[in-house]
């Protein structure tokens, strides 16, 4: 099946053309980072307006790169949540309009489910993991651990009780006067820093619970800055590296604890923070030492993009297409059914 996927949940406007749910024919991404940088974070109203400006260009680009026309697209899939409401609406309304105009089915998909299953795309750099696997989603809005039994069959094991890891990176960077997105700046500076220079807390360091918490670590940095001021040069690099190491330690400790508890042999890391060089390096090393296989998508597919919707888009659209479902019956919902616990992560859209 030839599917167009659209993502506009935060500050990236993206459209992709995916074949058979696995093959990326194109994946156009327009980033709004320069727009939001001067405010130190994403401004929702600006994000929605810029999605409107970018979406048609991005769709044209995706079609051109894939060398297909809209008429050849057999179904549309769009991120329907969680995300910024105004931003999501731009993608949803565009997808629905095209589906209606071309009489094709359209599905709304869950953003976390997309991050969790990105690794199932056909990638020259990494092989796809077998099911079941442990999915660690680390982004600006989420830090979640799931067992992925199959496409559409997930069990939530733990999540952050306060800040997401990416949010902690962004907030700490802001305190240090570093540019948005903070994770990228901290990652870069940490390469020259000593991760053992400061012993910051590793929150929720316990084998009995798989939840995370990052607000205490953020406070520890704030207190450090209050006492010693914002560091510069080598001191700044050491502070960044020490903070980053604390986050990485906790993420890996919990992921490996979950694998042990559930007898899982594979870990899949995803979400924007999965671009972090130290996290990628440590997850490979620590998993190998623990006898667990690790899988990480290339960095371009870890931050928000439309191609990551491919595997679930195909799974949802294919049955609709073969039963003659058309754009007149648009189905758009952001419900991610967590099979084993039946928890829903966001509200339905219509
Ligand atoms: O998945 P994503 O693009 O958007 C959300 O769904 O939230 O993740 C964005 C987050 C931001 O918090 C950003 O600071 C973080 O990913 N991030 C990083 C790196 N690159 C992006 N964090 C740490 N190191 C990086 N290299
Ligand atoms: Zn994301």
Short mmCIF file of C-alpha atoms and ligand atoms in Angstrom, two decimals:
data_model
loop_
_atom_site.label_atom_id
_atom_site.label_comp_id
_atom_site.label_asym_id
_atom_site.label_seq_id
_atom_site.Cartn_x
_atom_site.Cartn_y
_atom_site.Cartn_z
CA UNK A 1 0.00 0.00 0.00
CA UNK A 2 1.21 3.54 -0.77
CA UNK A 3 0.49 5.79 2.23
CA UNK A 4 1.05 9.45 2.98
CA UNK A 5 1.81 10.18 6.65
CA UNK A 6 1.66 13.64 8.22
CA UNK A 7 3.14 14.80 11.54
CA UNK A 8 2.64 18.25 13.13
CA UNK A 9 2.34 17.55 16.86
CA UNK A 10 4.97 20.03 18.07
CA UNK A 11 7.44 22.16 16.12
CA UNK A 12 8.27 19.96 13.14
CA UNK A 13 6.05 19.93 10.05
CA UNK A 14 6.57 16.69 8.20
CA UNK A 15 5.09 14.54 5.43
CA UNK A 16 6.30 11.18 4.17
CA UNK A 17 5.39 8.62 1.54
CA UNK A 18 5.70 5.06 2.79
CA UNK A 19 5.34 1.84 0.85
CA UNK A 20 3.99 -1.29 2.56
CA UNK A 21 4.50 0.27 5.99
CA UNK A 22 8.24 -0.30 5.87
CA UNK A 23 9.87 1.42 2.93
CA UNK A 24 10.50 5.19 3.22
CA UNK A 25 10.09 6.71 -0.26
CA UNK A 26 10.39 10.23 1.14
CA UNK A 27 10.38 11.99 4.51
CA UNK A 28 10.27 15.80 4.28
CA UNK A 29 10.74 17.69 7.55
CA UNK A 30 10.51 21.46 8.08
CA UNK A 31 11.88 22.36 11.48
CA UNK A 32 10.74 25.48 13.34
CA UNK A 33 13.70 25.53 15.72
CA UNK A 34 14.94 28.96 14.52
CA UNK A 35 11.44 30.43 15.11
CA UNK A 36 11.25 29.28 18.73
CA UNK A 37 14.91 29.67 19.70
CA UNK A 38 14.61 33.33 20.68
CA UNK A 39 11.88 32.40 23.20
CA UNK A 40 13.86 29.50 24.70
CA UNK A 41 11.10 26.96 23.96
CA UNK A 42 8.13 26.20 21.72
CA UNK A 43 5.48 28.95 21.57
CA UNK A 44 2.26 27.04 20.70
CA UNK A 45 0.55 29.84 18.79
CA UNK A 46 3.62 30.45 16.62
CA UNK A 47 3.96 26.72 16.06
CA UNK A 48 0.40 26.41 14.68
CA UNK A 49 0.84 29.39 12.35
CA UNK A 50 4.12 28.06 11.02
CA UNK A 51 2.63 24.61 10.42
CA UNK A 52 -0.01 26.27 8.23
CA UNK A 53 2.73 28.02 6.26
CA UNK A 54 4.87 24.90 5.86
CA UNK A 55 2.46 22.01 5.41
CA UNK A 56 1.74 22.25 1.69
CA UNK A 57 5.38 22.79 0.78
CA UNK A 58 6.35 19.77 2.86
CA UNK A 59 3.64 17.62 1.23
CA UNK A 60 4.74 18.72 -2.27
CA UNK A 61 8.33 17.94 -1.36
CA UNK A 62 7.40 14.47 -0.06
CA UNK A 63 5.44 13.68 -3.26
CA UNK A 64 8.21 14.97 -5.50
CA UNK A 65 10.96 13.02 -3.72
CA UNK A 66 8.87 9.84 -3.79
CA UNK A 67 7.98 10.54 -7.44
CA UNK A 68 4.26 9.93 -6.89
CA UNK A 69 1.10 12.01 -7.27
CA UNK A 70 -1.62 12.54 -4.67
CA UNK A 71 -3.97 10.44 -6.79
CA UNK A 72 -1.66 7.43 -6.32
CA UNK A 73 -1.79 7.67 -2.51
CA UNK A 74 -4.02 4.88 -1.18
CA UNK A 75 -4.50 6.18 2.35
CA UNK A 76 -3.59 8.98 4.73
CA UNK A 77 -2.36 8.78 8.33
CA UNK A 78 -1.77 11.69 10.66
CA UNK A 79 -0.57 12.22 14.23
CA UNK A 80 -3.74 12.93 16.22
CA UNK A 81 -2.17 13.25 19.71
CA UNK A 82 -0.67 13.71 22.18
CA UNK A 83 0.73 17.09 21.20
CA UNK A 84 -0.09 20.80 20.97
CA UNK A 85 -3.76 21.06 20.02
CA UNK A 86 -3.38 23.92 17.54
CA UNK A 87 -0.41 22.21 15.88
CA UNK A 88 -2.13 18.82 15.67
CA UNK A 89 -5.19 20.42 14.08
CA UNK A 90 -3.20 21.64 11.08
CA UNK A 91 -2.00 18.14 10.23
CA UNK A 92 -5.35 16.50 10.98
CA UNK A 93 -7.42 18.91 8.89
CA UNK A 94 -4.97 18.68 5.98
CA UNK A 95 -5.00 14.88 6.02
CA UNK A 96 -8.79 14.79 6.27
CA UNK A 97 -9.18 17.26 3.40
CA UNK A 98 -6.94 15.22 1.07
CA UNK A 99 -8.62 11.98 2.10
CA UNK A 100 -12.02 13.50 1.37
CA UNK A 101 -10.94 14.99 -1.95
CA UNK A 102 -9.34 11.76 -3.18
CA UNK A 103 -11.87 9.44 -1.57
CA UNK A 104 -9.26 7.61 0.49
CA UNK A 105 -9.28 6.37 4.08
CA UNK A 106 -7.63 8.46 6.78
CA UNK A 107 -6.51 7.42 10.27
CA UNK A 108 -5.38 9.46 13.26
CA UNK A 109 -2.50 7.86 15.11
CA UNK A 110 -0.84 8.13 18.49
CA UNK A 111 2.51 9.92 18.57
CA UNK A 112 4.03 7.64 21.22
CA UNK A 113 2.99 4.55 19.34
CA UNK A 114 4.81 6.00 16.32
CA UNK A 115 8.03 6.60 18.32
CA UNK A 116 7.78 3.07 19.76
CA UNK A 117 7.53 1.41 16.35
CA UNK A 118 9.85 3.61 14.21
CA UNK A 119 12.44 0.86 14.41
CA UNK A 120 10.17 -1.41 12.33
CA UNK A 121 10.83 0.73 9.23
CA UNK A 122 13.23 -0.74 6.71
CA UNK A 123 16.53 0.89 7.65
CA UNK A 124 19.89 0.29 6.03
CA UNK A 125 21.63 1.12 9.34
CA UNK A 126 19.76 -1.20 11.74
CA UNK A 127 17.89 -4.45 11.53
CA UNK A 128 14.34 -4.57 12.92
CA UNK A 129 13.93 -6.30 16.28
CA UNK A 130 11.74 -9.34 16.84
CA UNK A 131 8.74 -9.05 19.19
CA UNK A 132 8.45 -8.74 22.11
CA UNK A 133 10.78 -5.87 22.92
CA UNK A 134 11.16 -3.29 25.63
CA UNK A 135 10.41 0.17 24.22
CA UNK A 136 12.01 3.13 25.98
CA UNK A 137 10.51 6.36 24.61
CA UNK A 138 12.47 9.43 25.71
CA UNK A 139 11.25 12.72 24.27
CA UNK A 140 10.45 16.29 25.22
CA UNK A 141 7.04 15.24 26.55
CA UNK A 142 7.50 11.59 27.59
CA UNK A 143 9.77 9.16 29.37
CA UNK A 144 7.93 5.84 29.14
CA UNK A 145 8.75 2.14 29.31
CA UNK A 146 6.55 -0.30 27.38
CA UNK A 147 6.57 -3.93 26.48
CA UNK A 148 5.83 -4.05 22.74
CA UNK A 149 4.29 -7.50 22.10
CA UNK A 150 3.24 -6.65 18.56
CA UNK A 151 2.04 -3.68 16.49
CA UNK A 152 -0.95 -2.42 18.45
CA UNK A 153 -0.25 -4.56 21.52
CA UNK A 154 1.58 -2.66 24.25
CA UNK A 155 1.90 -2.74 28.00
CA UNK A 156 2.90 0.35 29.95
CA UNK A 157 5.45 -0.54 32.65
CA UNK A 158 6.47 2.89 33.91
CA UNK A 159 6.65 6.57 33.06
CA UNK A 160 7.86 9.84 34.48
CA UNK A 161 5.98 11.17 37.46
CA UNK A 162 6.95 14.76 36.67
CA UNK A 163 9.30 16.11 33.97
CA UNK A 164 10.19 14.13 30.88
CA UNK A 165 13.92 13.59 30.33
CA UNK A 166 13.94 15.88 27.26
CA UNK A 167 12.12 18.54 29.26
CA UNK A 168 14.81 18.28 31.96
CA UNK A 169 17.52 18.70 29.30
CA UNK A 170 15.71 21.75 27.90
CA UNK A 171 15.08 23.37 31.30
CA UNK A 172 18.62 22.79 32.59
CA UNK A 173 20.00 24.21 29.33
CA UNK A 174 17.84 27.29 29.79
CA UNK A 175 19.21 27.78 33.33
CA UNK A 176 22.71 27.57 31.86
CA UNK A 177 21.90 30.12 29.16
CA UNK A 178 22.21 27.55 26.37
CA UNK A 179 20.08 27.74 23.20
CA UNK A 180 16.89 25.74 22.50
CA UNK A 181 16.65 22.77 22.01
CA UNK A 182 18.67 22.30 25.15
CA UNK A 183 19.31 18.59 24.69
CA UNK A 184 21.39 19.24 21.60
CA UNK A 185 23.45 21.96 23.32
CA UNK A 186 24.09 19.86 26.45
CA UNK A 187 25.01 16.82 24.34
CA UNK A 188 27.56 18.90 22.39
CA UNK A 189 29.16 20.54 25.45
CA UNK A 190 29.25 17.27 27.39
CA UNK A 191 31.66 15.76 24.87
CA UNK A 192 34.42 17.93 26.37
CA UNK A 193 33.24 17.51 29.97
CA UNK A 194 33.99 15.13 32.85
CA UNK A 195 30.83 13.16 33.77
CA UNK A 196 32.30 12.32 37.21
CA UNK A 197 33.03 15.94 38.18
CA UNK A 198 29.70 16.31 40.07
CA UNK A 199 27.72 13.56 41.72
CA UNK A 200 24.14 14.64 41.01
CA UNK A 201 21.21 12.55 42.31
CA UNK A 202 19.93 9.52 40.39
CA UNK A 203 16.19 9.83 41.16
CA UNK A 204 14.01 6.73 41.76
CA UNK A 205 17.05 4.45 41.88
CA UNK A 206 15.10 1.38 42.89
CA UNK A 207 14.44 -2.01 41.34
CA UNK A 208 10.90 -2.24 42.64
CA UNK A 209 9.40 0.54 40.57
CA UNK A 210 9.79 1.38 36.88
CA UNK A 211 8.66 5.01 37.06
CA UNK A 212 11.01 7.94 36.52
CA UNK A 213 11.34 11.39 38.07
CA UNK A 214 13.57 14.19 36.81
CA UNK A 215 12.38 17.28 38.66
CA UNK A 216 14.64 16.63 41.69
CA UNK A 217 17.68 16.39 39.44
CA UNK A 218 16.66 19.66 37.80
CA UNK A 219 16.38 21.25 41.26
CA UNK A 220 19.85 19.93 42.19
CA UNK A 221 21.26 21.78 39.17
CA UNK A 222 19.29 24.92 40.05
CA UNK A 223 20.71 24.82 43.60
CA UNK A 224 24.21 24.29 42.27
CA UNK A 225 23.84 27.35 40.03
CA UNK A 226 22.40 29.36 42.92
CA UNK A 227 25.44 28.53 45.03
CA UNK A 228 28.23 28.77 42.45
CA UNK A 229 26.71 30.83 39.62
CA UNK A 230 26.45 29.82 35.95
CA UNK A 231 29.78 28.21 35.08
CA UNK A 232 31.83 28.87 31.97
CA UNK A 233 34.39 27.02 29.87
CA UNK A 234 35.52 23.65 31.23
CA UNK A 235 33.33 24.03 34.35
CA UNK A 236 30.25 24.39 32.13
CA UNK A 237 31.21 21.32 30.10
CA UNK A 238 31.73 19.32 33.33
CA UNK A 239 28.35 20.39 34.72
CA UNK A 240 26.59 19.40 31.46
CA UNK A 241 28.39 16.04 31.33
CA UNK A 242 27.60 15.28 34.99
CA UNK A 243 23.91 16.14 34.54
CA UNK A 244 23.69 14.12 31.32
CA UNK A 245 25.36 11.14 32.98
CA UNK A 246 22.77 11.16 35.80
CA UNK A 247 19.91 11.10 33.25
CA UNK A 248 21.56 8.38 31.16
CA UNK A 249 22.32 6.24 34.25
CA UNK A 250 18.68 6.30 35.36
CA UNK A 251 17.27 5.59 31.88
CA UNK A 252 19.52 2.57 31.37
CA UNK A 253 19.14 1.26 34.91
CA UNK A 254 15.34 1.24 34.58
CA UNK A 255 15.38 -0.25 31.08
CA UNK A 256 17.62 -3.13 32.18
CA UNK A 257 15.60 -3.62 35.36
CA UNK A 258 12.46 -3.92 33.22
CA UNK A 259 14.17 -6.46 30.94
CA UNK A 260 15.16 -8.54 33.96
CA UNK A 261 11.69 -8.33 35.53
CA UNK A 262 9.95 -9.30 32.28
CA UNK A 263 12.56 -11.62 30.79
CA UNK A 264 12.96 -9.41 27.72
CA UNK A 265 15.97 -9.81 25.45
CA UNK A 266 15.68 -6.66 23.33
CA UNK A 267 15.60 -2.92 24.07
CA UNK A 268 14.45 -0.31 21.55
CA UNK A 269 15.35 3.30 22.28
CA UNK A 270 13.30 6.07 20.63
CA UNK A 271 12.17 9.71 20.88
CA UNK A 272 14.17 12.92 20.46
CA UNK A 273 16.52 12.23 23.39
CA UNK A 274 17.57 9.02 21.61
CA UNK A 275 19.73 11.36 19.46
CA UNK A 276 21.94 11.88 22.51
CA UNK A 277 25.39 10.54 21.73
CA UNK A 278 26.21 9.42 25.28
CA UNK A 279 22.84 7.67 25.71
CA UNK A 280 23.30 5.82 22.39
CA UNK A 281 26.83 4.77 23.31
CA UNK A 282 25.95 3.69 26.87
CA UNK A 283 22.81 1.78 25.89
CA UNK A 284 24.83 -0.24 23.37
CA UNK A 285 27.58 -0.96 25.91
CA UNK A 286 25.42 -1.66 28.96
CA UNK A 287 22.92 -3.79 27.06
CA UNK A 288 25.72 -5.85 25.52
CA UNK A 289 27.21 -6.42 28.98
CA UNK A 290 23.80 -7.50 30.29
CA UNK A 291 23.25 -9.87 27.34
CA UNK A 292 20.39 -7.78 25.95
CA UNK A 293 20.22 -6.69 22.30
CA UNK A 294 19.80 -2.95 21.68
CA UNK A 295 18.20 -1.19 18.70
CA UNK A 296 18.31 2.54 17.99
CA UNK A 297 16.99 4.23 14.87
CA UNK A 298 19.25 6.73 13.12
CA UNK A 299 19.06 10.18 14.72
CA UNK A 300 17.04 11.69 11.82
CA UNK A 301 14.18 9.30 12.68
CA UNK A 302 14.35 9.79 16.48
CA UNK A 303 13.18 13.42 16.50
CA UNK A 304 9.65 14.05 15.24
CA UNK A 305 9.08 13.13 11.60
CA UNK A 306 6.25 11.67 9.50
CA UNK A 307 7.98 8.47 8.36
CA UNK A 308 7.79 7.08 11.88
CA UNK A 309 4.02 6.70 11.46
CA UNK A 310 4.60 4.21 8.61
CA UNK A 311 4.36 0.83 10.35
CA UNK A 312 1.17 1.60 12.33
CA UNK A 313 -0.36 3.52 9.42
CA UNK A 314 -0.14 0.42 7.22
CA UNK A 315 -1.52 -1.82 9.98
CA UNK A 316 -4.59 0.40 10.47
CA UNK A 317 -5.23 1.43 6.86
CA UNK A 318 -4.83 -1.91 5.13
CA UNK A 319 -7.93 -3.57 6.63
CA UNK A 320 -9.93 -0.39 5.90
CA UNK A 321 -8.83 -0.31 2.25
CA UNK A 322 -9.55 -3.94 1.58
CA UNK A 323 -13.04 -3.59 3.06
CA UNK A 324 -13.80 -0.64 0.75
CA UNK A 325 -13.53 1.98 3.49
CA UNK A 326 -13.25 5.43 1.91
CA UNK A 327 -12.59 9.04 2.77
CA UNK A 328 -16.29 9.54 3.38
CA UNK A 329 -15.83 7.61 6.57
CA UNK A 330 -12.82 9.33 8.01
CA UNK A 331 -11.54 7.71 11.13
CA UNK A 332 -9.30 9.94 13.17
CA UNK A 333 -8.53 8.98 16.73
CA UNK A 334 -5.48 9.26 18.90
CA UNK A 335 -6.32 6.29 21.03
CA UNK A 336 -3.42 4.01 21.73
CA UNK A 337 -4.87 0.83 23.06
CA UNK A 338 -2.57 -0.64 25.62
CA UNK A 339 -3.72 -4.22 25.13
CA UNK A 340 -2.73 -5.67 28.48
CA UNK A 341 -3.85 -2.75 30.61
CA UNK A 342 -6.44 -1.09 28.34
CA UNK A 343 -5.14 2.34 29.18
CA UNK A 344 -5.76 5.16 26.77
CA UNK A 345 -3.22 7.94 26.41
CA UNK A 346 -5.28 10.63 24.78
CA UNK A 347 -8.73 11.72 23.75
CA UNK A 348 -10.48 10.79 20.55
CA UNK A 349 -10.63 13.24 17.67
CA UNK A 350 -13.32 13.32 15.08
O1 LIG B 1 10.61 13.41 20.05
P1 LIG B 1 10.90 14.85 19.99
O2 LIG B 1 11.47 15.42 18.70
O3 LIG B 1 9.63 15.70 20.32
C1 LIG B 1 8.71 15.31 21.31
O4 LIG B 1 7.86 14.43 20.99
O5 LIG B 1 8.86 15.81 22.44
O6 LIG B 1 11.90 15.20 21.20
C2 LIG B 1 12.37 16.50 21.45
C3 LIG B 1 13.28 16.45 22.66
C4 LIG B 1 13.71 17.85 23.15
O7 LIG B 1 13.49 17.91 24.55
C5 LIG B 1 15.20 17.90 22.82
O8 LIG B 1 15.95 18.69 23.74
C6 LIG B 1 15.58 16.44 22.93
O9 LIG B 1 14.49 15.75 22.35
N1 LIG B 1 16.82 16.15 22.20
C7 LIG B 1 17.96 15.75 22.81
C8 LIG B 1 18.93 15.63 21.79
N2 LIG B 1 18.34 15.94 20.60
C9 LIG B 1 17.04 16.27 20.88
N3 LIG B 1 18.22 15.49 24.10
C10 LIG B 1 19.47 15.10 24.41
N4 LIG B 1 20.46 14.99 23.50
C11 LIG B 1 20.25 15.23 22.20
N5 LIG B 1 21.22 15.10 21.29
ZN1 LIG B 2 8.05 13.05 19.63
#
